[in-house]
Coordinates of C-alpha atoms in Angstrom, one line a residue:
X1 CA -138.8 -28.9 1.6
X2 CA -136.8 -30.1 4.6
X3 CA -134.5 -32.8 4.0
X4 CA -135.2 -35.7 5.8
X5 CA -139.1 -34.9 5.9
X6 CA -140.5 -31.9 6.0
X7 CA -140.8 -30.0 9.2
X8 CA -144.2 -31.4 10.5
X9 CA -143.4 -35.1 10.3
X10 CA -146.0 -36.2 7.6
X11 CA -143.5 -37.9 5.2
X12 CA -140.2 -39.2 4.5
X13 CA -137.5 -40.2 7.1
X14 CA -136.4 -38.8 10.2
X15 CA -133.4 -40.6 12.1
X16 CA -135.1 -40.6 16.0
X17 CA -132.0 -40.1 18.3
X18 CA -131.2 -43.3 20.2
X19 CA -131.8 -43.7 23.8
X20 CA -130.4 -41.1 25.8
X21 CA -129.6 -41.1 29.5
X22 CA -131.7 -39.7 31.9
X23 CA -132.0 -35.4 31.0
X24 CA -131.1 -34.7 34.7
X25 CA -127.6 -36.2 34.1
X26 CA -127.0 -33.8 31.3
X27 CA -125.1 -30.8 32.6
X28 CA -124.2 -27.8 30.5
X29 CA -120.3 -26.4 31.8
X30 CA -120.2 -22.9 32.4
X31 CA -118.0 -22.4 28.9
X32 CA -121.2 -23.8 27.4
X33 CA -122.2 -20.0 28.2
X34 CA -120.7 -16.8 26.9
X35 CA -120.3 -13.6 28.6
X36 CA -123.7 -12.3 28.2
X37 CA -122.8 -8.8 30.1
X38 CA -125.6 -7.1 27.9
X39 CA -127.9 -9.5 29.5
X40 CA -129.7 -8.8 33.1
X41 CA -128.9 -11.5 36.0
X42 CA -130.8 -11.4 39.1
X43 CA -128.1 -9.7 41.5
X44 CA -129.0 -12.6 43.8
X45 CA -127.7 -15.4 41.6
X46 CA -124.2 -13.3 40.8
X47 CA -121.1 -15.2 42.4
X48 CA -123.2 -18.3 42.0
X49 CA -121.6 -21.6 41.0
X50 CA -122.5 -22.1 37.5
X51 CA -120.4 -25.3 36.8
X52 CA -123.4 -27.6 36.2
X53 CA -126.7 -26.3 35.1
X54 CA -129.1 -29.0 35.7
X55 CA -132.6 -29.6 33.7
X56 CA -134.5 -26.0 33.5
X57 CA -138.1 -26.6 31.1
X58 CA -140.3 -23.9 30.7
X59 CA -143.8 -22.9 29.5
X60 CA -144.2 -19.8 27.4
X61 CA -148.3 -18.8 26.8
X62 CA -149.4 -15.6 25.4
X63 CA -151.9 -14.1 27.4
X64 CA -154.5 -14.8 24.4
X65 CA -157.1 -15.7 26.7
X66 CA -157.8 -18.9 28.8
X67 CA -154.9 -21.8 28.2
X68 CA -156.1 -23.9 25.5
X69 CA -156.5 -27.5 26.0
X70 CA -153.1 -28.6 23.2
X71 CA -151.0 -26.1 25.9
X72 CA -152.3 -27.3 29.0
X73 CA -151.0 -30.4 27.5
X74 CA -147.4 -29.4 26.8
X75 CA -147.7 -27.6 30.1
X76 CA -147.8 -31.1 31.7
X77 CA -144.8 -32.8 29.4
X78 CA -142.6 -29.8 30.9
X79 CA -143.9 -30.1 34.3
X80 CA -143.8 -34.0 34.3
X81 CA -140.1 -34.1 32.7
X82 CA -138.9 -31.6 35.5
X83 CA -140.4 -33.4 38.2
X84 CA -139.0 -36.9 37.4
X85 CA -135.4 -35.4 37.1
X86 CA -135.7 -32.8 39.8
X87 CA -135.6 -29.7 37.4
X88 CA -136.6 -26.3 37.2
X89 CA -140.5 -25.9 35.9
X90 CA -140.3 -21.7 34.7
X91 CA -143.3 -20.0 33.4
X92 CA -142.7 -17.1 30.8
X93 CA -145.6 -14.8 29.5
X94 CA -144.7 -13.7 26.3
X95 CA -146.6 -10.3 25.6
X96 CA -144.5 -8.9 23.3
X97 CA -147.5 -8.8 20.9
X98 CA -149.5 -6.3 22.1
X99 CA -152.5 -6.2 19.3
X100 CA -153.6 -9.5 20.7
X101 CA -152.8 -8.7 24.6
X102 CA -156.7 -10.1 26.0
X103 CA -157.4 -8.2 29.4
X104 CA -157.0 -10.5 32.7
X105 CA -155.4 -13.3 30.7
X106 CA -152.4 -13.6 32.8
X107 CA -155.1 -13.9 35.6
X108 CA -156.8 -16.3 33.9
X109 CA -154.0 -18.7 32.6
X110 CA -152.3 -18.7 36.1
X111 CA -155.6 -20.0 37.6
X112 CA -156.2 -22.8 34.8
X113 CA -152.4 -23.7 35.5
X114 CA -153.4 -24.2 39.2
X115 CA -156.5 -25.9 39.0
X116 CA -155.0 -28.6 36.9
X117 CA -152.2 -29.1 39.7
X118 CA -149.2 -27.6 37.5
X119 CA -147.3 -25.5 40.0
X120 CA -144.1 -23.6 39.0
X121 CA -140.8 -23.2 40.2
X122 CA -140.2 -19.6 38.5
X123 CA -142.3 -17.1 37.3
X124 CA -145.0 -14.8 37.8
X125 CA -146.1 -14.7 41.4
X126 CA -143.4 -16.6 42.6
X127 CA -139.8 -14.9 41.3
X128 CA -136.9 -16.2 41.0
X129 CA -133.0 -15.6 39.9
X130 CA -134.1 -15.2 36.2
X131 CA -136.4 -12.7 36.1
X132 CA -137.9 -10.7 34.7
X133 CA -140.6 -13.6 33.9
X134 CA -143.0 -10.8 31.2
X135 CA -141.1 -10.3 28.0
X136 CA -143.0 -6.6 28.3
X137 CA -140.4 -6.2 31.2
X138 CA -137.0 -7.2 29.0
X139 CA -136.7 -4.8 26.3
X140 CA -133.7 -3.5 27.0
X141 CA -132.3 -6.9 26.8
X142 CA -133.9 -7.5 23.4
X143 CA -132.7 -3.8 22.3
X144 CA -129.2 -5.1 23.6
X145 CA -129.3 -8.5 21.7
X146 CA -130.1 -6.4 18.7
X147 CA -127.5 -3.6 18.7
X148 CA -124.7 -6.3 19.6
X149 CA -126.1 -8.4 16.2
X150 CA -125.8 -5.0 14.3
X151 CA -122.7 -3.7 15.2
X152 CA -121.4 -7.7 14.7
X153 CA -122.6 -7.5 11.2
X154 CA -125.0 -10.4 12.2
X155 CA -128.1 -8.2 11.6
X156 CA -129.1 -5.2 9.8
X157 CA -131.6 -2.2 8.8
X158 CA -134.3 -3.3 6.5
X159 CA -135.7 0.1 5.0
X160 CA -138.4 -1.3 2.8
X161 CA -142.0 0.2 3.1
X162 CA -145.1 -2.4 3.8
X163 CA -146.2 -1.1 0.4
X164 CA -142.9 -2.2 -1.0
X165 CA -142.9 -5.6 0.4
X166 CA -146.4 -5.9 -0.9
X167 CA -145.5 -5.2 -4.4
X168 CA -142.8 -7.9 -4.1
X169 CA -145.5 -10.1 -3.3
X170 CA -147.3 -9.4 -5.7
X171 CA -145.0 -10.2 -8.3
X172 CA -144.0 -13.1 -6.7
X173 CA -147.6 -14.4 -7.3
X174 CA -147.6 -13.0 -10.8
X175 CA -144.9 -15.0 -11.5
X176 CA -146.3 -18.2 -9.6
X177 CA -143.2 -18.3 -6.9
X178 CA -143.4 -18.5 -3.4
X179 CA -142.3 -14.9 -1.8
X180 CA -138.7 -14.9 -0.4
X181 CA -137.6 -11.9 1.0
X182 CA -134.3 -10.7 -0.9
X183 CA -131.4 -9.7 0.7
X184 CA -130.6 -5.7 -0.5
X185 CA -127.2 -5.3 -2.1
X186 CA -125.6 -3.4 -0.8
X187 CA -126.7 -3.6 2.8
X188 CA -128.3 -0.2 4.2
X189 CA -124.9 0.8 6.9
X190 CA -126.3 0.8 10.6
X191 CA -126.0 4.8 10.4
X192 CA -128.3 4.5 7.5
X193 CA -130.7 2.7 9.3
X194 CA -130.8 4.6 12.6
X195 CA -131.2 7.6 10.1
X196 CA -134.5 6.4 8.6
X197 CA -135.6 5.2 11.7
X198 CA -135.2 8.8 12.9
X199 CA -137.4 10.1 10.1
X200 CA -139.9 8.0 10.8
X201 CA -139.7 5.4 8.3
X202 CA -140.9 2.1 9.1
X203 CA -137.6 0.3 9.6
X204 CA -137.5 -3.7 10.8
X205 CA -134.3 -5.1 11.6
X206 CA -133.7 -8.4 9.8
X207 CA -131.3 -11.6 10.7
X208 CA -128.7 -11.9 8.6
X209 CA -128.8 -16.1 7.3
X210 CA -125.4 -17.4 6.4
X211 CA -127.2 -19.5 3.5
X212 CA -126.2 -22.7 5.2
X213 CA -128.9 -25.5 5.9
X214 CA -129.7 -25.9 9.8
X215 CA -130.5 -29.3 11.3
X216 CA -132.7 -30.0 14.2
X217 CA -131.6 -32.2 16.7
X218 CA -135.1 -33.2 17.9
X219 CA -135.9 -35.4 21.1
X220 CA -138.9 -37.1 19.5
X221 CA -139.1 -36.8 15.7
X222 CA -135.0 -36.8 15.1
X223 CA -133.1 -35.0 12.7
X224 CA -135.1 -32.6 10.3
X225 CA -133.1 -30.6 8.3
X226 CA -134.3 -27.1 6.6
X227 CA -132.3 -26.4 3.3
X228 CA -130.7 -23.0 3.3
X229 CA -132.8 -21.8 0.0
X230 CA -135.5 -22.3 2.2
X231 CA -134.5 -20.1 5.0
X232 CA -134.5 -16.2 4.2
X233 CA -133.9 -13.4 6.4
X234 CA -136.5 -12.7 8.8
X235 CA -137.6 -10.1 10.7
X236 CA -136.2 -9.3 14.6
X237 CA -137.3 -6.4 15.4
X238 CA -140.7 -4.5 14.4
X239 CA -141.0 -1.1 13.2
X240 CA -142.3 0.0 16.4
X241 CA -139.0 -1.3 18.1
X242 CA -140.9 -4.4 19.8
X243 CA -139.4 -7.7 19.2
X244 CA -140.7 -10.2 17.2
X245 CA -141.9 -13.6 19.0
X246 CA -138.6 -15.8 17.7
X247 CA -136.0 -13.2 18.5
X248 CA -137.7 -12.8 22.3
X249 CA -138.2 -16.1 22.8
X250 CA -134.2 -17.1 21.9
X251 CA -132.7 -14.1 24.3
X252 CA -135.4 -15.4 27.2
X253 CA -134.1 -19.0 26.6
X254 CA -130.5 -18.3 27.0
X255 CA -131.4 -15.3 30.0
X256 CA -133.3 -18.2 32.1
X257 CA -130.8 -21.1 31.4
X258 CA -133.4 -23.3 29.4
X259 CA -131.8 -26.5 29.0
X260 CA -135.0 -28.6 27.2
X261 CA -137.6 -27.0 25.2
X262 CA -140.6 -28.9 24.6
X263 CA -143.5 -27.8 22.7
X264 CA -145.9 -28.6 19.6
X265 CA -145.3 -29.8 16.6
X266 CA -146.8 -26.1 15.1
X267 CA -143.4 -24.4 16.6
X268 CA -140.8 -27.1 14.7
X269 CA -140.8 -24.4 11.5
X270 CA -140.4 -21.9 13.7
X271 CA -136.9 -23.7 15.1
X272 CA -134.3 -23.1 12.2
X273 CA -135.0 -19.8 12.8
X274 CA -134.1 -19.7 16.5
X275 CA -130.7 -22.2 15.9
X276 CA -130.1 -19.4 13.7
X277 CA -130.5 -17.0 16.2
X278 CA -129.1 -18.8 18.6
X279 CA -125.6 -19.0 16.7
X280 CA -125.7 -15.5 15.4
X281 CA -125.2 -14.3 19.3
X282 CA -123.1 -17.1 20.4
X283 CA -126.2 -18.7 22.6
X284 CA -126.5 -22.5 23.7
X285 CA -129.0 -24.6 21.6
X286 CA -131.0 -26.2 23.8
X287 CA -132.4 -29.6 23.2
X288 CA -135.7 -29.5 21.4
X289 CA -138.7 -31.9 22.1
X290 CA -141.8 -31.4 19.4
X291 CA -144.8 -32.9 20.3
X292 CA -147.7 -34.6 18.3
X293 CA -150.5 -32.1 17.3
X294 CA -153.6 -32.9 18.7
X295 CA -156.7 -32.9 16.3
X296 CA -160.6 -33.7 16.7
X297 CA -161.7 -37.2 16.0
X298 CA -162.5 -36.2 12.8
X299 CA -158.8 -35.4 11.7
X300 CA -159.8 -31.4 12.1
X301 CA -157.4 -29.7 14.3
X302 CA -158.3 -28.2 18.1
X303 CA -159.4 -24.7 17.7
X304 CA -161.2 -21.9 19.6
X305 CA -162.5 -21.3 16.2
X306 CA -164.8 -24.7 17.0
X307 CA -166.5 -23.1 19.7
X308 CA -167.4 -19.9 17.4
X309 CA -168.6 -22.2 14.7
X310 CA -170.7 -24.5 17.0
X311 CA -172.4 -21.1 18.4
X312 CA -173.1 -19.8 14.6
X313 CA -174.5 -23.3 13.6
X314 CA -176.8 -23.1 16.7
X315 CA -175.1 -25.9 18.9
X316 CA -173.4 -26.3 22.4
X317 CA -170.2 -25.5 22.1
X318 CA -167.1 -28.3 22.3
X319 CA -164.8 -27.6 25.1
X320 CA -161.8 -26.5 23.9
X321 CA -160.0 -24.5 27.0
X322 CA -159.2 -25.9 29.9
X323 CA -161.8 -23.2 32.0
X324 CA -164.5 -25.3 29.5
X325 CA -163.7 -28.7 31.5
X326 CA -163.7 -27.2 34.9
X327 CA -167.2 -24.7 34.1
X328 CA -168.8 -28.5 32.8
X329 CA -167.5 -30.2 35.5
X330 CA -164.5 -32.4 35.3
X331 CA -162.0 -33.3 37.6
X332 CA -158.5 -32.1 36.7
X333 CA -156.8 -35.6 37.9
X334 CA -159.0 -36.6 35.0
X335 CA -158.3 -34.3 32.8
X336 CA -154.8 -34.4 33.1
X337 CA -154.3 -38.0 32.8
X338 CA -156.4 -38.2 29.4
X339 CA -153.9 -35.3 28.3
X340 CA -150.7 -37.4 29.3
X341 CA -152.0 -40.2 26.5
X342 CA -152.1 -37.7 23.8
X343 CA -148.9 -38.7 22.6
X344 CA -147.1 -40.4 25.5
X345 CA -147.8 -43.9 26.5
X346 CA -146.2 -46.3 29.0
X347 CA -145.3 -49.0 27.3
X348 CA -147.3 -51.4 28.8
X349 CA -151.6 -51.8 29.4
X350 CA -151.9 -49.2 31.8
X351 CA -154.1 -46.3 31.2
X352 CA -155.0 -44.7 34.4
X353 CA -152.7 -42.5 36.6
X354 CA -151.9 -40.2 39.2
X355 CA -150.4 -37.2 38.7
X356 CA -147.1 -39.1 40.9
X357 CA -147.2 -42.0 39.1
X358 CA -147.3 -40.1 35.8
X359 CA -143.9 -38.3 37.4
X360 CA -142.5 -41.6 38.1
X361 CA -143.1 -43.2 34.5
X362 CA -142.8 -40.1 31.7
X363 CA -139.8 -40.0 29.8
X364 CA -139.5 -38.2 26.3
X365 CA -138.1 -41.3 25.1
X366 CA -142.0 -42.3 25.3
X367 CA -143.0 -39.7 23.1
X368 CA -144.7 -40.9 19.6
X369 CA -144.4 -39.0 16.5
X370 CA -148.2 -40.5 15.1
X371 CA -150.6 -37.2 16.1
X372 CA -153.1 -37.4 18.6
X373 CA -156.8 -37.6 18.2
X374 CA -159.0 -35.9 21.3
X375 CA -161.4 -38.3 22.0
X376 CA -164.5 -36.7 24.1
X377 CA -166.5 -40.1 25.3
X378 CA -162.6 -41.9 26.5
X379 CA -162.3 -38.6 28.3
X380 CA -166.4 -38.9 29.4
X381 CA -165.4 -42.5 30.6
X382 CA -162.1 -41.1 32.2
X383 CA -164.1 -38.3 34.3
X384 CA -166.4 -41.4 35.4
X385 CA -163.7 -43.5 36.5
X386 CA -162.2 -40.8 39.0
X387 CA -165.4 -39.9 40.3
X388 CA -165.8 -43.1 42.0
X389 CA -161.9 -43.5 42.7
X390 CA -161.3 -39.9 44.6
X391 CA -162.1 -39.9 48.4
X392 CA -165.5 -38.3 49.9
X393 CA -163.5 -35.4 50.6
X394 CA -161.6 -34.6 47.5
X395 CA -164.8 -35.3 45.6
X396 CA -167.0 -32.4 47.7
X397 CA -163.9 -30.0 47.1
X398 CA -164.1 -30.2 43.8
X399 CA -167.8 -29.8 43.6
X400 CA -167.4 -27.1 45.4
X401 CA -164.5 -25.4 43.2
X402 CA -167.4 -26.0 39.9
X403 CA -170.6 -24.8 41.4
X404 CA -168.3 -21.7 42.2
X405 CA -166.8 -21.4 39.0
X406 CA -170.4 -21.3 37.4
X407 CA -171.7 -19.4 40.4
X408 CA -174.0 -21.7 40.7
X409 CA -177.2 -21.1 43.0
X410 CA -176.7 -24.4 44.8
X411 CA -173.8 -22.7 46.7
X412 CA -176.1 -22.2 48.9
X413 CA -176.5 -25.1 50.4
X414 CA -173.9 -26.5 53.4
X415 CA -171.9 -28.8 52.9
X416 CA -173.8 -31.6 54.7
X417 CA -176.4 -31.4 51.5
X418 CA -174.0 -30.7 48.7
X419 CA -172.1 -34.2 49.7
X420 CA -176.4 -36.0 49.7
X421 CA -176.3 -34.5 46.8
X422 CA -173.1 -36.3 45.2
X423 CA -173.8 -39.3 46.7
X424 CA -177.4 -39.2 45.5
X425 CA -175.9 -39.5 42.0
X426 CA -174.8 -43.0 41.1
X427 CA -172.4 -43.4 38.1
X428 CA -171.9 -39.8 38.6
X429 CA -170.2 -38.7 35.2
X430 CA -169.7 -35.0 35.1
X431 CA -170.6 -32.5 37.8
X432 CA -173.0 -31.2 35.7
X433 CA -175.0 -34.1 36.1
X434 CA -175.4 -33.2 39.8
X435 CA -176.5 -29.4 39.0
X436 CA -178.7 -30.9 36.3
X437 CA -180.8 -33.4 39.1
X438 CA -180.8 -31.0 41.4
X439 CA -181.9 -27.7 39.9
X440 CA -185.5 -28.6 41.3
X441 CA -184.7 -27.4 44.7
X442 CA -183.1 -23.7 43.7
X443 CA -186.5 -23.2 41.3
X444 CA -189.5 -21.5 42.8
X445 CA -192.6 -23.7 43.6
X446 CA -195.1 -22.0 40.5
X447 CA -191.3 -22.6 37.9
X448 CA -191.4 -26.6 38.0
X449 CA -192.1 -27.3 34.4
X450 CA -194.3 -30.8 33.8
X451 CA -192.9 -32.5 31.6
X452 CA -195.5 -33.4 29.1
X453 CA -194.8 -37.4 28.2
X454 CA -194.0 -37.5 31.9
X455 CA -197.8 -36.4 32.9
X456 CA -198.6 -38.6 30.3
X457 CA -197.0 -41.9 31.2
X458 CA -196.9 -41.7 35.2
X459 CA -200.1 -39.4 36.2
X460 CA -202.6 -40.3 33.8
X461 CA -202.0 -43.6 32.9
X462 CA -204.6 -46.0 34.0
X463 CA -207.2 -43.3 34.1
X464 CA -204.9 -40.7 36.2
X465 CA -204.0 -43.5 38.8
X466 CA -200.4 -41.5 39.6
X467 CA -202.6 -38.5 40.7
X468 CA -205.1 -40.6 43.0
X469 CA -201.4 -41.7 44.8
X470 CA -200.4 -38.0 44.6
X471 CA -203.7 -37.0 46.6
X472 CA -203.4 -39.9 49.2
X473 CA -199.7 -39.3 49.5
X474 CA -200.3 -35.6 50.3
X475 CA -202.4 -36.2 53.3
X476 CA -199.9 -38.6 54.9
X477 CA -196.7 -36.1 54.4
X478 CA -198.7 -33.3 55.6
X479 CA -199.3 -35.1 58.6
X480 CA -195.5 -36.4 58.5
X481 CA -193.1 -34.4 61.0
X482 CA -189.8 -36.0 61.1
X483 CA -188.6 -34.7 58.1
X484 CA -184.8 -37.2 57.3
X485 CA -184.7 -39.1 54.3
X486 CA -184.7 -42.3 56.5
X487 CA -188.2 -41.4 58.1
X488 CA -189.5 -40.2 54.6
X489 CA -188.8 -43.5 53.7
X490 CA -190.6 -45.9 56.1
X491 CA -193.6 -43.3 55.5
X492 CA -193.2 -44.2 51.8
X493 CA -193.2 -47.5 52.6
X494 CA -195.8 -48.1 54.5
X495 CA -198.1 -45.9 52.5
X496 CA -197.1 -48.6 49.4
X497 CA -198.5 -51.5 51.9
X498 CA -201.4 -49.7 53.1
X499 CA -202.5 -48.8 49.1
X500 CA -200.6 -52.7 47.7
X501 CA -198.3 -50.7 45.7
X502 CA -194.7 -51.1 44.7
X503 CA -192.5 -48.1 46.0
X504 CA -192.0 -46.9 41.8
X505 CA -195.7 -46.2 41.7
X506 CA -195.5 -43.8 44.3
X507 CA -192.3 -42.2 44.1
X508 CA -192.3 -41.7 39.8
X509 CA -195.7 -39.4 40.9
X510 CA -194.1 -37.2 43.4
X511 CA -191.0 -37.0 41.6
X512 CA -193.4 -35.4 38.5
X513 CA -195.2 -33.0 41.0
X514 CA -191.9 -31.7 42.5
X515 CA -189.1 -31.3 39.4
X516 CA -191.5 -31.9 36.8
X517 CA -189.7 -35.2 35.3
X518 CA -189.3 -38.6 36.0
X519 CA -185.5 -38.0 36.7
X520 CA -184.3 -37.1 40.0
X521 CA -181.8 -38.2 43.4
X522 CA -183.8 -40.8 45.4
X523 CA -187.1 -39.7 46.4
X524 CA -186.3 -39.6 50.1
X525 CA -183.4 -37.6 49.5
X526 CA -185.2 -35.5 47.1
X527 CA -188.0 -34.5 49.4
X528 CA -185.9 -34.1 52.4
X529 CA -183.8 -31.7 50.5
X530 CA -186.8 -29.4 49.2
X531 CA -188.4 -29.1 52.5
X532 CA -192.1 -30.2 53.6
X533 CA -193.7 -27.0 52.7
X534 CA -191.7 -27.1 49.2
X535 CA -192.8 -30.3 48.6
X536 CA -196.5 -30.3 49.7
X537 CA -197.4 -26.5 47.6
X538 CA -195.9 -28.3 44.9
X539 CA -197.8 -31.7 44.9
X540 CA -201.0 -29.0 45.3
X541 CA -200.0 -27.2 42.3
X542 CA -199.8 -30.4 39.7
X543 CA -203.3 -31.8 41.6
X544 CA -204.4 -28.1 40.6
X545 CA -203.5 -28.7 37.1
X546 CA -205.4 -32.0 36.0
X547 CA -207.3 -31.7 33.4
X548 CA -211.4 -32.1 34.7
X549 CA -213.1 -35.6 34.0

């Protein structure tokens, strides 16, 4: 086990670093770097002053499919961290890993990334001195990194079969041990290697550890330290000649000048490994930032596996991706300011920010080490809270931006009825909700659905009072021309005086006989919306359908 704790923070002691000044007054000096002449520089940053390197974060997602909600999450600790110190916010696509390469991810990622507001500096789309910004597009630099850690005698050939390394297994298990892989004696020569590769063997090249412990310097959980028996030699380069994720990811960190990387808690094993590499090629560690995992409230952790499960076991599936919150209809200033309180707090009462007053108070120095729990109703009441506090305008946008993410058939309407709509719904929650009250008017006439404890309770109650009003009703608004929910109104009104009724036991009736529940935007709005010929074929239809006597 690590000393000082083991690697995911769940015991023992970690020393937490004191307070630091601020990350954009760190600057790395230009010896920090080593001449990298096997690595690929934009030729429009050569000559350029590289005396002080200031703060340069960066977000690396594998195009897996759409950005989970943990990533979009460490997404907006890099983003936030660069914009309070003036940084550099990079985004990487790592696709080294072709077997799990998911069609029109990129796509997909880049659009969740700007729906939520996170914008970046460098990267896909946008360029930069650093590129290339794919790891598909670097392997000669990874091939480079490699054959300059053989021919130092950092690295070497590894010539064992898969059905080698599974027998050691195997007897590691047989003799209840964990498998470490064993260093050969002597070590296969690099003419040995390139041989075997050349007969088509399946040869790996493998790190060579100097059997030292490595300590991580870490920004939030301190120093945890990984004892050397625990650290064996691991794989660099695949059979197939691809890099493996840690070797990649170290050569892209040095090539794009990272200065901070934060990410989850889930990588902290993985960062012995890339001090490791890091030192083996004479690379600047960067500092490291680890962040809480996030789990369900139950203690279970995130997964897209909870959406398969939910499906198998017959319910609706939880949102899990960040294209699940915008398809049900949150905002993204919500959404993003319930993610900065997973794991980050201000140090005071405060609970609700902007996306510039989270810039203006984040600091890593904020970070907890305690792992966070993804509370759906404080999110629910979060999603409430901006609905009411975003502008008229800002609040139609982003209608807009859901109905056409779900191609939704009230698209339709102009914009003039889409904001009735919103402002039809008080305590408006989710944008869902407005879809929900208003599918009545995208259904055909003969498709409303009657609602049977609705018939029950406000049409035949009283020996089918609700439809008597329906049938007195329906000669008044066929005789009714100005059709504006303000007109509609006094009509209503002034058929509840003529009849001494209060306005609920008319409008609960027509609301039945035109969306089939008792549940809809006020009834003014409501028939407005549908139309006068909508509304009277359907108050015809649920007269048509009462039961005789």
């Amino acid at each position: 086990m690590p000393q000082g704790g083991c690697c995911a923070p769940c015991g023992g002691e970690t020393t937490r670093p004191p307070e630091t000044a601020s990350p954009a007054l760190v600057r790395h000096s230009a010896g920090d770097y080593p001449p990298l002449s096997f690595l690929r520089i934009s030729p429009d940053f050569e000559g350029a002053d590289m005396s002080e390197v200031p703060l340069r974060v960066r977000f690396a997602p594998s195009p897996t499919g759409y950005l989970h909600v943990g990533g979009a999450r460490t997404v907006l600790f890099n983003f936030l961290l660069a914009r309070r110190h003036g940084g550099t916010f990079i985004l990487r696509i790592e696709d080294t890993d072709q077997d799990r390469h998911v069609e029109d991810s990129v796509a997909k990622i880049l659009d969740d990334l700007r729906w939520l507001g996170m914008n970046w500096d460098e990267g896909p789309e946008k360029g930069g001195h650093f590129g290339p910004y794919f790891q598909s597009a670097c392997l000669d630099e990874y091939r480079a990194c490699a054959a300059h850690l053989l021919q130092s005698g950092r690295a070497y050939y590894a010539l064992e079969t898969p059905a080698e390394l599974d027998a050691m297994r195997e007897r590691a298990r047989a003799e209840k041990r964990s498998f470490k892989y064993v260093r050969p004696d002597p070590l296969p020569t690099v003419a040995q290697g390139e041989a075997a590769k050349a007969a088509g063997r399946p040869v790996v090249i493998r790190l060579k550890m100097t059997g030292e412990p490595i300590t991580v310097h870490d920004e939030v959980l301190g120093d945890v330290t990984m004892p050397a028996e625990e650290l064996e030699d691991f794989v660099i380069v695949k059979s197939d000649g691809w890099p493996t994720y840690h070797f990649a990811c170290v050569v892209d960190d040095e090539r794009m000048r990272v200065s901070h990387v934060i990410r989850a808690q889930e990588h902290l094993m993985n960062t012995p490994k890339h001090i490791a590499l890091q030192r083996a090629l004479g690379f600047r560690t960067p500092r490291y930032a680890h962040l809480p995992i996030i789990f369900n409230l139950d203690g279970t952790k995130m997964s897209k596996r909870d959406k398969e499960k939910a499906i198998r076991q017959g319910r609706k599936p939880p949102e899990i991706e960040v294209h699940d919150f915008r398809v049900s209809g949150y905002l993204p200033e919500a959404l993003i300011n319930f993610l900065a309180l997973l794991g980050w707090s201000s140090g005071d009462d405060q609970e609700r920010f902007t996306l510039d007053e989270l810039v203006q108070r984040f600091s890593l120095e904020r970070v907890g080490r305690t792992n966070a729990r993804f509370d759906r109703e404080k999110l629910l009441a979060f999603n409430t809270e901006w609905c009411a506090r975003v502008g008229p305008a800002r609040l139609l946008e982003a209608f807009k931006d859901f109905l056409a993410v779900n191609q939704s058939p009230l698209l339709k309407f102009d914009e003039a009825t889409l904001t009735r709509l919103l402002a039809a719904k008080k305590g408006l929650r989710t944008f869902r909700d407005v879809e929900d009250s208003a599918r009545f008017l995208i259904i055909k006439d003969d498709e409303v659905i009657y609602a049977p404890d609705a018939v029950r309770k406000v049409l035949e109650k009283n020996e089918g009072a609700g439809y008597v009003t329906l049938a007195a009703i329906l000669t008044d608004l066929d005789a009714q021309t100005d059709w504006l929910p303000e007109a509609l109104h006094a009509l209503l009104e002034r058929t509840c005086a003529a009849r001494s009724l209060k306005m609920g036991d008319v409008a609960q009736p027509l609301r039945v006989a035109i969306t089939g529940t008792t549940v809809s935007p006020p009834i003014q709005d409501s028939l407005s919306l549908l139309g006068k010929a909508a509304t009277c074929a359907r108050i015809r239809r649920c007269l048509s359908l009462r039961a005789p006597g």
